[in-house]
Short mmCIF file of C-alpha atoms in Angstrom, two decimals:
data_model
loop_
_atom_site.label_atom_id
_atom_site.label_comp_id
_atom_site.label_asym_id
_atom_site.label_seq_id
_atom_site.Cartn_x
_atom_site.Cartn_y
_atom_site.Cartn_z
CA MET A 609 107.19 99.67 102.95
CA LEU A 610 108.60 101.82 100.04
CA HIS A 611 105.94 103.85 98.80
CA ILE A 612 104.21 104.80 102.04
CA LYS A 613 104.61 108.79 101.85
CA THR A 614 103.79 108.91 97.95
CA TYR A 615 100.65 106.59 98.81
CA LEU A 616 99.63 108.90 101.91
CA ILE A 617 100.26 112.06 99.66
CA LEU A 618 98.03 110.59 96.90
CA LEU A 619 95.61 109.06 99.32
CA LEU A 620 95.40 111.66 101.69
CA PHE A 621 94.59 115.40 101.68
CA ILE A 622 97.18 117.51 101.79
CA ILE A 623 97.08 120.47 104.45
CA SER A 624 100.07 122.74 104.14
CA PHE A 625 99.73 126.75 104.26
CA SER A 626 102.93 129.40 104.70
CA CYS A 627 104.51 130.24 108.39
CA LYS A 628 105.21 133.42 109.58
CA ASP A 629 108.71 134.59 109.32
CA ASN A 630 108.23 134.63 113.23
CA THR A 631 110.56 138.10 113.67
CA SER A 632 107.93 139.36 116.45
CA LYS A 633 108.66 138.92 120.28
CA GLU A 634 106.29 138.12 122.55
CA GLU A 635 105.71 140.13 125.34
CA LEU A 636 105.02 137.18 127.66
CA PRO A 637 106.19 135.85 131.08
CA ASN A 638 109.13 133.26 130.60
CA GLN A 639 109.64 132.55 134.45
CA ASN A 640 110.14 128.24 135.02
CA ILE A 641 110.67 127.58 131.55
CA LYS A 642 110.54 123.68 131.18
CA THR A 643 111.87 122.49 127.45
CA SER A 644 111.18 119.63 125.36
CA LYS A 645 113.04 116.58 126.10
CA LEU A 646 112.91 114.10 123.09
CA LYS A 647 114.78 111.45 122.12
CA TYR A 648 114.67 111.26 117.92
CA ALA A 649 112.41 113.92 116.50
CA GLU A 650 113.85 116.34 115.18
CA GLY A 651 110.82 118.27 112.81
CA PHE A 652 109.46 119.90 116.43
CA THR A 653 110.33 121.22 119.99
CA PHE A 654 107.83 123.02 122.91
CA GLU A 655 108.08 124.69 125.72
CA ASP A 656 106.06 124.99 128.97
CA TYR A 657 105.86 128.25 130.82
CA SER A 658 104.04 127.33 133.64
CA GLY A 659 100.62 128.76 132.55
CA TYR A 660 101.24 128.71 128.51
CA LYS A 661 103.06 126.56 125.86
CA VAL A 662 105.18 126.88 122.68
CA LEU A 663 104.95 124.39 119.83
CA THR A 664 107.62 125.07 117.33
CA ILE A 665 107.53 123.17 114.32
CA LYS A 666 110.99 122.91 112.70
CA ASN A 667 110.52 120.63 109.70
CA PRO A 668 106.85 121.17 108.48
CA TRP A 669 107.49 120.00 105.15
CA PRO A 670 110.62 118.91 102.93
CA GLU A 671 113.84 121.16 103.21
CA ALA A 672 111.60 123.77 104.65
CA LYS A 673 112.97 127.03 104.93
CA LYS A 674 110.20 128.65 107.71
CA THR A 675 109.31 126.96 110.95
CA CYS A 676 106.08 127.52 112.74
CA LYS A 677 105.18 128.54 116.08
CA TYR A 678 101.80 128.17 118.48
CA LEU A 679 100.80 129.47 121.28
CA ILE A 680 99.10 127.50 123.34
CA ALA A 681 96.78 128.94 126.90
CA SER A 682 93.75 128.38 128.84
CA LYS A 683 90.98 130.69 127.56
CA GLU A 684 91.17 132.33 130.80
CA GLN A 685 94.93 132.90 130.11
CA LEU A 686 94.60 134.05 127.01
CA ALA A 687 92.17 136.69 127.87
CA VAL A 688 94.81 138.78 130.02
CA MET A 689 98.07 137.75 128.76
CA THR A 690 99.23 140.45 126.72
CA TYR A 691 101.25 138.73 123.86
CA SER A 692 101.57 139.88 119.84
CA SER A 693 99.63 137.67 117.58
CA ASP A 694 101.88 138.75 114.90
CA ALA A 695 104.54 136.39 116.70
CA TYR A 696 102.53 133.35 116.35
CA ASP A 697 101.10 131.07 113.14
CA GLY A 698 98.04 130.27 115.67
CA VAL A 699 96.78 130.36 118.97
CA ILE A 700 95.10 127.12 120.87
CA THR A 701 93.32 127.41 123.77
CA ASN A 702 94.52 124.35 125.76
CA THR A 703 91.07 122.62 126.32
CA ILE A 704 90.56 120.77 122.86
CA GLU A 705 86.83 119.40 122.23
CA LYS A 706 86.34 119.06 118.81
CA LEU A 707 89.51 117.93 116.78
CA VAL A 708 89.96 118.09 112.81
CA VAL A 709 93.11 115.27 111.71
CA THR A 710 93.72 114.38 107.66
CA SER A 711 96.21 111.44 107.99
CA THR A 712 95.43 108.32 109.20
CA THR A 713 98.76 107.94 110.87
CA HIS A 714 96.97 110.69 113.48
CA ILE A 715 94.59 108.24 114.58
CA PRO A 716 96.21 105.94 116.58
CA ALA A 717 98.39 108.61 118.64
CA LEU A 718 94.45 109.95 119.86
CA GLU A 719 93.02 106.72 120.36
CA LEU A 720 97.02 105.44 122.55
CA LEU A 721 96.50 109.16 124.57
CA GLY A 722 92.53 108.52 125.18
CA VAL A 723 90.82 111.67 123.18
CA GLU A 724 89.18 110.05 120.12
CA GLN A 725 86.07 111.42 121.34
CA THR A 726 87.67 114.85 120.39
CA LEU A 727 87.61 113.57 116.85
CA VAL A 728 84.90 115.36 114.50
CA GLY A 729 85.62 115.59 111.06
CA PHE A 730 88.36 113.66 108.63
CA PRO A 731 88.67 113.78 104.85
CA GLY A 732 88.12 110.47 103.36
CA ALA A 733 87.36 108.36 106.22
CA ASP A 734 86.97 105.27 104.11
CA TYR A 735 90.70 105.10 104.76
CA ILE A 736 90.73 104.69 108.48
CA SER A 737 90.92 101.10 109.85
CA SER A 738 90.47 101.81 113.58
CA GLU A 739 87.60 99.59 115.18
CA LYS A 740 86.78 102.19 118.04
CA THR A 741 87.21 105.06 115.10
CA ARG A 742 84.99 103.49 112.96
CA LYS A 743 82.47 102.94 115.63
CA ARG A 744 81.93 106.39 115.77
CA ILE A 745 81.99 107.18 112.07
CA ASP A 746 79.32 104.71 111.50
CA ASP A 747 77.41 106.51 114.77
CA GLY A 748 77.79 109.89 112.16
CA LEU A 749 79.86 111.60 115.63
CA VAL A 750 82.84 112.00 112.87
CA ARG A 751 82.02 113.80 109.31
CA GLU A 752 83.25 113.43 106.32
CA LEU A 753 85.40 116.11 104.95
CA GLY A 754 85.68 115.01 101.15
CA LYS A 755 88.20 112.70 99.44
CA ASN A 756 91.63 112.88 97.20
CA GLU A 757 90.67 116.11 95.66
CA GLY A 758 89.72 118.32 98.31
CA ILE A 759 88.62 119.21 101.72
CA ASN A 760 85.01 120.60 102.17
CA THR A 761 85.50 123.60 103.96
CA GLU A 762 81.92 124.44 104.60
CA VAL A 763 81.24 121.34 106.24
CA LEU A 764 84.60 122.42 107.87
CA LEU A 765 83.48 125.69 109.24
CA GLU A 766 79.69 124.23 110.65
CA LEU A 767 81.84 122.04 112.21
CA ASN A 768 84.17 125.19 113.82
CA PRO A 769 86.62 122.71 115.51
CA ASP A 770 89.09 124.13 117.93
CA VAL A 771 92.14 123.27 115.85
CA VAL A 772 92.77 121.39 112.61
CA ILE A 773 96.14 119.09 112.00
CA GLY A 774 97.93 118.05 108.55
CA PHE A 775 100.70 117.65 107.10
CA GLY A 776 102.02 119.77 103.71
CA VAL A 777 104.78 119.17 101.43
CA ASP A 778 105.56 122.44 100.00
CA GLY A 779 103.71 125.67 102.40
CA VAL A 780 101.14 126.47 99.17
CA ASN A 781 97.60 125.57 100.21
CA LYS A 782 94.78 128.12 99.68
CA THR A 783 92.19 126.29 101.15
CA PHE A 784 94.18 126.60 104.33
CA GLU A 785 94.67 129.91 104.03
CA THR A 786 90.71 130.23 104.02
CA ILE A 787 89.96 128.11 106.97
CA LYS A 788 92.94 130.15 108.90
CA LYS A 789 91.21 133.25 108.02
CA SER A 790 88.38 131.93 109.39
CA GLY A 791 89.70 132.13 113.03
CA ILE A 792 90.46 128.28 113.03
CA PRO A 793 94.21 127.42 113.89
CA VAL A 794 95.95 125.14 111.22
CA ILE A 795 98.93 123.12 112.75
CA TYR A 796 101.25 121.11 110.69
CA ASN A 797 102.47 117.00 111.65
CA GLY A 798 105.64 116.81 110.32
CA ASP A 799 106.13 112.84 111.48
CA TRP A 800 106.67 111.76 108.15
CA VAL A 801 109.29 114.16 107.21
CA GLU A 802 111.20 112.15 110.08
CA SER A 803 114.26 110.23 109.03
CA SER A 804 113.84 106.80 111.43
CA ALA A 805 110.76 105.12 112.97
CA LEU A 806 111.32 105.97 116.15
CA ALA A 807 111.25 109.92 115.60
CA LYS A 808 108.07 109.59 114.01
CA ALA A 809 106.36 107.52 116.66
CA GLU A 810 107.92 109.85 119.04
CA TRP A 811 105.55 112.97 117.81
CA ILE A 812 103.03 111.17 119.63
CA LYS A 813 104.60 113.96 122.46
CA PHE A 814 103.32 116.22 119.70
CA PHE A 815 99.90 115.66 120.73
CA GLY A 816 100.65 115.14 124.29
CA VAL A 817 101.54 118.83 124.50
CA LEU A 818 98.29 119.94 122.50
CA PHE A 819 95.99 117.52 125.16
CA ASN A 820 98.15 118.29 128.22
CA LYS A 821 98.66 114.84 128.65
CA GLU A 822 102.56 115.45 127.96
CA LYS A 823 103.25 112.42 131.09
CA GLU A 824 101.08 109.97 129.43
CA ALA A 825 102.38 110.32 125.89
CA ASP A 826 105.83 110.22 127.36
CA SER A 827 105.59 106.90 128.90
CA ILE A 828 103.48 105.44 125.52
CA PHE A 829 106.60 106.21 123.57
CA ASN A 830 109.08 104.91 126.24
CA THR A 831 106.83 101.38 125.89
CA ILE A 832 107.49 101.46 122.18
CA GLU A 833 110.74 102.04 122.30
CA ASN A 834 111.46 100.05 124.76
CA GLU A 835 109.78 97.25 122.87
CA TYR A 836 111.46 98.34 119.46
CA LEU A 837 114.83 98.16 121.15
CA GLU A 838 113.87 94.91 122.59
CA ALA A 839 113.12 93.31 119.42
CA LYS A 840 116.49 94.76 117.70
CA LYS A 841 118.20 92.67 120.01
CA ILE A 842 116.24 89.23 119.50
CA ALA A 843 117.37 90.05 115.76
CA ALA A 844 120.59 90.37 116.54
CA ASN A 845 120.73 86.55 117.67
CA ALA A 846 120.08 85.27 114.49
CA LYS A 847 122.71 83.08 113.20
CA LYS A 848 121.33 83.26 109.30
CA LYS A 849 120.71 86.95 107.34
CA PRO A 850 118.49 86.08 104.60
CA THR A 851 119.20 88.10 101.55
CA VAL A 852 115.96 90.74 100.69
CA LEU A 853 114.62 92.23 97.75
CA SER A 854 111.91 95.23 98.18
CA GLY A 855 110.13 97.11 95.76
CA ALA A 856 108.44 96.87 92.36
CA MET A 857 108.02 98.30 89.19
CA HIS A 858 106.17 101.37 88.06
CA LYS A 859 106.22 102.22 84.13
CA GLU A 860 109.32 100.29 83.61
CA VAL A 861 111.24 101.36 86.85
CA TRP A 862 111.48 99.77 89.82
CA TYR A 863 111.43 101.95 92.97
CA LEU A 864 112.74 100.68 96.26
CA PRO A 865 113.92 102.26 99.34
CA ASN A 866 117.90 103.85 99.97
CA GLY A 867 119.76 102.41 102.46
CA SER A 868 119.61 105.22 104.38
CA SER A 869 116.09 105.67 104.64
CA PRO A 870 113.87 104.25 107.26
CA GLU A 871 112.23 101.26 105.61
CA ALA A 872 115.91 100.23 105.16
CA GLN A 873 116.66 101.00 108.94
CA PHE A 874 113.61 98.50 109.80
CA LEU A 875 115.36 96.06 107.91
CA LYS A 876 118.92 96.89 109.35
CA ASP A 877 117.43 96.40 112.82
CA ALA A 878 115.65 93.10 111.49
CA ASN A 879 119.20 91.70 110.72
CA VAL A 880 118.57 91.14 107.11
CA ASN A 881 121.33 91.54 104.06
CA TYR A 882 118.73 94.39 102.63
CA LEU A 883 120.97 94.32 98.97
CA TRP A 884 120.60 97.98 98.38
CA SER A 885 122.11 98.45 102.37
CA ASP A 886 124.93 100.45 101.19
CA THR A 887 123.18 103.44 98.93
CA SER A 888 122.06 106.82 100.38
CA GLY A 889 120.15 109.81 98.97
CA ASN A 890 116.84 111.33 99.44
CA GLY A 891 113.77 109.52 98.06
CA SER A 892 113.09 106.29 96.87
CA LEU A 893 115.86 104.38 94.70
CA ALA A 894 114.66 104.10 90.53
CA LEU A 895 116.48 101.40 89.13
CA SER A 896 116.05 99.24 86.13
CA PHE A 897 114.48 95.55 85.86
CA GLU A 898 118.27 94.75 84.59
CA VAL A 899 119.90 95.91 87.46
CA VAL A 900 117.21 94.31 90.36
CA LEU A 901 117.42 90.98 88.21
CA GLU A 902 121.00 91.11 88.27
CA LYS A 903 121.33 91.71 92.10
CA ALA A 904 118.46 90.47 93.47
CA GLN A 905 117.13 87.08 91.17
CA HIS A 906 117.89 85.00 93.82
CA ALA A 907 117.04 86.99 97.12
CA ASP A 908 115.40 84.62 99.71
CA ILE A 909 112.71 87.05 100.82
CA TRP A 910 111.02 89.76 98.80
CA LEU A 911 108.93 92.33 100.82
CA SER A 912 106.43 94.88 99.72
CA PRO A 913 106.00 94.14 95.84
CA SER A 914 104.33 98.19 95.37
CA TYR A 915 100.07 97.66 95.71
CA TYR A 916 100.08 94.12 94.07
CA SER A 917 98.47 91.57 96.30
CA SER A 918 98.72 88.07 94.57
CA TYR A 919 101.36 86.44 92.82
CA GLU A 920 98.50 86.30 89.94
CA GLN A 921 98.39 90.47 89.73
CA LEU A 922 102.33 90.31 89.60
CA GLU A 923 102.31 88.48 86.77
CA GLU A 924 99.69 90.12 85.02
CA ALA A 925 101.54 92.98 85.89
CA SER A 926 104.35 91.86 84.21
CA GLU A 927 106.00 87.77 83.34
CA LEU A 928 109.63 89.81 84.46
CA TYR A 929 108.65 89.22 87.97
CA THR A 930 108.28 85.60 87.75
CA ASN A 931 112.51 85.19 87.22
CA PHE A 932 113.06 86.46 90.92
CA ASP A 933 113.22 83.30 93.09
CA ALA A 934 111.19 84.98 95.71
CA PHE A 935 108.47 84.80 92.95
CA ASN A 936 108.68 81.01 92.42
CA ASN A 937 109.12 79.78 95.89
CA LYS A 938 106.39 82.15 96.97
CA SER A 939 108.75 83.98 99.63
CA ILE A 940 107.00 87.42 99.14
CA TYR A 941 105.29 89.05 101.86
CA SER A 942 103.49 92.60 101.71
CA PHE A 943 101.45 94.49 104.27
CA VAL A 944 98.33 95.66 101.35
CA ASN A 945 96.14 92.54 102.39
CA THR A 946 95.59 93.73 106.06
CA THR A 947 92.64 95.90 105.76
CA GLY A 948 89.96 97.48 107.47
CA ALA A 949 86.42 97.10 107.60
CA THR A 950 86.41 100.02 104.56
CA GLY A 951 89.45 98.69 102.69
CA GLY A 952 91.74 101.33 104.33
CA VAL A 953 95.74 99.96 105.07
CA ILE A 954 96.16 99.42 108.22
CA TYR A 955 99.89 99.35 107.93
CA TYR A 956 98.84 103.25 106.77
CA GLU A 957 97.41 103.87 109.77
CA LEU A 958 99.05 102.43 112.55
CA GLY A 959 103.04 101.34 111.26
CA THR A 960 103.79 105.78 112.33
CA ALA A 961 102.70 105.21 115.54
CA ARG A 962 103.81 101.55 116.27
CA PRO A 963 107.26 100.42 114.78
CA ASP A 964 107.63 98.05 117.16
CA LEU A 965 104.95 96.35 116.02
CA VAL A 966 106.25 96.51 111.67
CA LEU A 967 110.36 95.40 113.43
CA LYS A 968 108.59 92.49 114.60
CA ASP A 969 106.33 91.18 111.75
CA LEU A 970 109.76 91.44 109.82
CA ILE A 971 111.72 89.43 112.10
CA LYS A 972 109.38 87.10 112.17
CA ILE A 973 109.54 87.28 108.13
CA CYS A 974 113.19 86.61 108.00
CA HIS A 975 113.95 84.89 111.48
CA PRO A 976 110.81 82.60 111.67
CA ASN A 977 112.55 80.53 114.99
CA LEU A 978 112.76 84.03 116.52
CA LEU A 979 109.35 85.50 118.74
CA LYS A 980 107.93 81.64 118.37
CA GLN A 981 104.80 83.22 119.38
CA TYR A 982 104.25 86.37 118.10
CA THR A 983 101.85 86.66 115.25
CA PRO A 984 102.25 89.32 112.06
CA HIS A 985 100.24 92.48 112.82
CA PHE A 986 100.74 93.94 109.34
CA PHE A 987 102.93 91.73 106.79
CA LYS A 988 100.97 88.61 105.46
CA PRO A 989 102.41 86.25 102.33
CA LEU A 990 101.05 87.33 99.24
CA ASN A 991 97.72 85.65 98.22
#
């Protein structure tokens, strides 16, 4: 869980471009406005004007000082509407037939809504694990758009998608400015910026707006939320709270989730004693080995030791790891060994959309007597 944001930034191509100041006013009828009803997500809103929709991305990247606003309507409506294009960062038809997304976290939303057939391109397709979408890739229906270092704009322009969905870190990207200038709208998806697991999962409603499937998105999210909250209630019945360590060292610095992070919230809801639950802040904690050893040497369970997949790898990286009881008791668990056919880590694809499964995994690991019929979906004992 520790480096999910970092991993995404490194392994998935990042889309970022400057949004307009949005000082212009649209000249559109605004009767019968239906506003978005979001329970957890804070990064986007949408309004339905009974003829067109306006989608606003409030937090396109961390600490963003701008918002991005998009007009969504049918081709027929756009042909007769009077509006100022300067008021929007993109104008999108509400019948999306061809789509490009750039993060594996977007794939489950497409499949849950039954619109995966619209996906025509993806950068770094080997990272996609879903069997359904992998078949479409293997059948040549989803084009490779490049690897980590950049996107193949020539292929993307050839595909001519109705919209590109991406995410950004600072609002500067010349490549996607070029795509935008070609007439292809580019929309930020800021699910990863949200501060809680359920808030991230609620971004399925973002895709619901784009595909006119708001009711379906609401229903899917409500089911995920109910499953999550029910699992949390079950975990509250645990009679013992095991102590938990997380993360691993990188260049002699141990990185682990701060106590206010979504990762730590999972552990709180799983009713365990995360040893750094009383910390807070942005990003990961960066500690010395000595500090971690002093506090967590006798921890019952060690979760997500970075990218290490086996005890042998851990020991080869540093013999210092052998000082922990969890190492010697073989009580280390990670999601890195659960991969798709081409090696993509399934957690990085599905974990955002299905926090209920993540929570159930942690409950099963930390409270083996609970959820007796459940088999972990992501986490496995280290090899």
